[in-house]
Amino acid sequence: MPSSRWRILVSPDVPFVSDIAAQTFRPVFIAGATTTGICFFGTVFAVHHVRYFPEFYGITDDARWRQSLSLVALITGLVAAVSLILLGIFDTYYAHVMHLNLLMETFAGLSVSALTTTIVWWDQVCGIEVFVGLRKW
């Protein structure tokens, strides 16, 4: 009788990054996840900070929905960064269920942050050049 639940077929011959980190390279894995999380949030913060900070481009009359989406991108980027750090700490060997939940939170935060950042900056990609200074680089 077929089950309605997904079944994950795992080969014991294929090592996953989380499995290797849980056994031998735990400190390196935690340091790498922490560095990646901090750098990701720093990048998201810098991208949105540059758009609204008066010393750079100072877009003060931007639409409220863009400013709100920018805040959503920052918050979900922070959630993704913290989840990634915790993902390195709670590995699949010692905390399997928590690891799976943190993995879903990390990818959800990354996806929402990337999508909202793309929507906020879309006017500079395809629209009329209202702020020419944004395309100097």
mmCIF file of C-alpha atoms in Angstrom:
data_model
loop_
_atom_site.group_PDB
_atom_site.id
_atom_site.type_symbol
_atom_site.label_atom_id
_atom_site.label_comp_id
_atom_site.label_asym_id
_atom_site.label_seq_id
_atom_site.Cartn_x
_atom_site.Cartn_y
_atom_site.Cartn_z
ATOM 1 C CA MET A 1 0.000 0.000 0.000
ATOM 2 C CA PRO A 2 1.626 3.300 -1.044
ATOM 3 C CA SER A 3 2.234 5.855 1.634
ATOM 4 C CA SER A 4 1.436 9.534 1.194
ATOM 5 C CA ARG A 5 4.631 10.532 2.996
ATOM 6 C CA TRP A 6 7.883 11.289 1.218
ATOM 7 C CA ARG A 7 10.630 8.783 1.632
ATOM 8 C CA ILE A 8 14.216 9.877 1.519
ATOM 9 C CA LEU A 9 16.606 7.328 0.142
ATOM 10 C CA VAL A 10 20.026 7.789 1.662
ATOM 11 C CA SER A 11 23.069 5.969 0.468
ATOM 12 C CA PRO A 12 25.511 5.101 3.253
ATOM 13 C CA ASP A 13 28.345 5.565 0.762
ATOM 14 C CA VAL A 14 27.569 9.252 0.116
ATOM 15 C CA PRO A 15 28.781 11.498 2.952
ATOM 16 C CA PHE A 16 26.922 14.731 3.530
ATOM 17 C CA VAL A 17 28.653 17.871 4.766
ATOM 18 C CA SER A 18 26.698 17.792 8.020
ATOM 19 C CA ASP A 19 27.662 14.170 8.656
ATOM 20 C CA ILE A 20 31.361 14.857 8.121
ATOM 21 C CA ALA A 21 31.254 17.962 10.299
ATOM 22 C CA ALA A 22 29.529 16.106 13.117
ATOM 23 C CA GLN A 23 32.304 13.548 13.252
ATOM 24 C CA THR A 24 35.653 15.159 12.540
ATOM 25 C CA PHE A 25 35.621 18.817 11.491
ATOM 26 C CA ARG A 26 33.110 20.278 13.953
ATOM 27 C CA PRO A 27 35.088 23.437 14.961
ATOM 28 C CA VAL A 28 35.928 24.215 11.337
ATOM 29 C CA PHE A 29 32.311 23.686 10.297
ATOM 30 C CA ILE A 30 31.011 25.989 13.049
ATOM 31 C CA ALA A 31 33.590 28.667 12.187
ATOM 32 C CA GLY A 32 32.735 28.423 8.491
ATOM 33 C CA ALA A 33 28.985 28.621 9.099
ATOM 34 C CA THR A 34 29.469 31.600 11.423
ATOM 35 C CA THR A 35 31.681 33.427 8.933
ATOM 36 C CA THR A 36 29.247 32.760 6.094
ATOM 37 C CA GLY A 37 26.253 33.920 8.143
ATOM 38 C CA ILE A 38 27.954 37.137 9.257
ATOM 39 C CA CYS A 39 29.176 37.934 5.741
ATOM 40 C CA PHE A 40 25.736 37.245 4.255
ATOM 41 C CA PHE A 41 23.971 39.565 6.676
ATOM 42 C CA GLY A 42 26.690 42.182 6.187
ATOM 43 C CA THR A 43 26.113 42.062 2.447
ATOM 44 C CA VAL A 44 22.329 42.363 2.766
ATOM 45 C CA PHE A 45 22.729 45.241 5.219
ATOM 46 C CA ALA A 46 25.237 47.033 2.965
ATOM 47 C CA VAL A 47 23.037 46.722 -0.127
ATOM 48 C CA HIS A 48 20.023 48.229 1.608
ATOM 49 C CA HIS A 49 22.055 50.763 3.595
ATOM 50 C CA VAL A 50 23.637 52.147 0.412
ATOM 51 C CA ARG A 51 20.208 52.736 -1.103
ATOM 52 C CA TYR A 52 18.866 54.908 1.719
ATOM 53 C CA PHE A 53 21.894 56.428 3.484
ATOM 54 C CA PRO A 54 22.207 60.169 2.633
ATOM 55 C CA GLU A 55 25.999 60.015 2.251
ATOM 56 C CA PHE A 56 25.738 57.487 -0.591
ATOM 57 C CA TYR A 57 22.639 57.871 -2.755
ATOM 58 C CA GLY A 58 20.116 59.139 -0.244
ATOM 59 C CA ILE A 59 16.916 57.914 -1.831
ATOM 60 C CA THR A 60 14.626 59.563 0.696
ATOM 61 C CA ASP A 61 11.528 59.776 -1.484
ATOM 62 C CA ASP A 62 11.415 56.064 -2.321
ATOM 63 C CA ALA A 63 8.025 54.367 -2.213
ATOM 64 C CA ARG A 64 6.891 53.152 1.212
ATOM 65 C CA TRP A 65 6.389 49.624 -0.080
ATOM 66 C CA ARG A 66 10.023 49.506 -1.229
ATOM 67 C CA GLN A 67 11.192 50.716 2.163
ATOM 68 C CA SER A 68 9.001 48.098 3.846
ATOM 69 C CA LEU A 69 10.328 45.347 1.582
ATOM 70 C CA SER A 70 13.842 46.514 2.362
ATOM 71 C CA LEU A 71 13.108 46.048 6.062
ATOM 72 C CA VAL A 72 11.657 42.591 5.357
ATOM 73 C CA ALA A 73 14.844 41.698 3.460
ATOM 74 C CA LEU A 74 16.976 42.806 6.405
ATOM 75 C CA ILE A 75 14.932 40.850 8.940
ATOM 76 C CA THR A 76 14.807 37.665 6.864
ATOM 77 C CA GLY A 77 18.516 38.025 6.110
ATOM 78 C CA LEU A 78 19.191 38.170 9.841
ATOM 79 C CA VAL A 79 16.987 35.108 10.400
ATOM 80 C CA ALA A 80 18.899 33.245 7.680
ATOM 81 C CA ALA A 81 22.270 34.237 9.158
ATOM 82 C CA VAL A 82 21.352 33.195 12.698
ATOM 83 C CA SER A 83 19.803 29.955 11.439
ATOM 84 C CA LEU A 84 22.965 29.187 9.478
ATOM 85 C CA ILE A 85 25.124 29.707 12.566
ATOM 86 C CA LEU A 86 22.836 27.469 14.637
ATOM 87 C CA LEU A 87 22.809 24.966 11.784
ATOM 88 C CA GLY A 88 26.546 24.546 12.235
ATOM 89 C CA ILE A 89 26.204 24.076 15.986
ATOM 90 C CA PHE A 90 23.241 21.684 16.022
ATOM 91 C CA ASP A 91 24.435 19.183 13.454
ATOM 92 C CA THR A 92 22.557 16.242 12.056
ATOM 93 C CA TYR A 93 24.333 13.696 14.247
ATOM 94 C CA TYR A 94 23.419 15.149 17.654
ATOM 95 C CA ALA A 95 20.195 17.046 16.893
ATOM 96 C CA HIS A 96 18.664 15.655 13.722
ATOM 97 C CA VAL A 97 15.174 17.213 13.942
ATOM 98 C CA MET A 98 16.477 20.622 15.001
ATOM 99 C CA HIS A 99 19.020 20.457 12.170
ATOM 100 C CA LEU A 100 16.259 19.844 9.621
ATOM 101 C CA ASN A 101 14.168 22.719 11.003
ATOM 102 C CA LEU A 102 17.148 25.087 10.965
ATOM 103 C CA LEU A 103 17.942 24.018 7.413
ATOM 104 C CA MET A 104 14.410 24.948 6.313
ATOM 105 C CA GLU A 105 14.631 28.282 8.178
ATOM 106 C CA THR A 106 17.971 29.055 6.548
ATOM 107 C CA PHE A 107 16.739 28.411 3.021
ATOM 108 C CA ALA A 108 13.448 30.218 3.649
ATOM 109 C CA GLY A 109 15.298 33.268 4.994
ATOM 110 C CA LEU A 110 17.750 33.241 2.095
ATOM 111 C CA SER A 111 14.942 32.938 -0.451
ATOM 112 C CA VAL A 112 12.749 35.680 0.993
ATOM 113 C CA SER A 113 15.722 38.000 1.489
ATOM 114 C CA ALA A 114 16.919 37.481 -2.085
ATOM 115 C CA LEU A 115 13.430 37.901 -3.536
ATOM 116 C CA THR A 116 12.647 41.095 -1.618
ATOM 117 C CA THR A 117 16.069 42.573 -2.410
ATOM 118 C CA THR A 118 15.479 41.875 -6.102
ATOM 119 C CA ILE A 119 12.063 43.539 -5.979
ATOM 120 C CA VAL A 120 13.459 46.608 -4.180
ATOM 121 C CA TRP A 121 16.267 47.090 -6.723
ATOM 122 C CA TRP A 122 14.252 46.096 -9.816
ATOM 123 C CA ASP A 123 13.622 49.735 -10.787
ATOM 124 C CA GLN A 124 17.360 50.236 -11.223
ATOM 125 C CA VAL A 125 17.760 47.117 -13.330
ATOM 126 C CA CYS A 126 14.948 47.532 -15.853
ATOM 127 C CA GLY A 127 13.431 50.924 -15.234
ATOM 128 C CA ILE A 128 14.215 54.440 -16.312
ATOM 129 C CA GLU A 129 17.455 55.800 -14.900
ATOM 130 C CA VAL A 130 16.001 57.990 -12.190
ATOM 131 C CA PHE A 131 19.077 57.746 -9.994
ATOM 132 C CA VAL A 132 21.982 57.731 -12.427
ATOM 133 C CA GLY A 133 24.456 57.541 -9.547
ATOM 134 C CA LEU A 134 23.343 54.006 -8.781
ATOM 135 C CA ARG A 135 24.785 52.784 -12.085
ATOM 136 C CA LYS A 136 28.238 54.352 -11.793
ATOM 137 C CA TRP A 137 29.853 51.106 -10.772
#
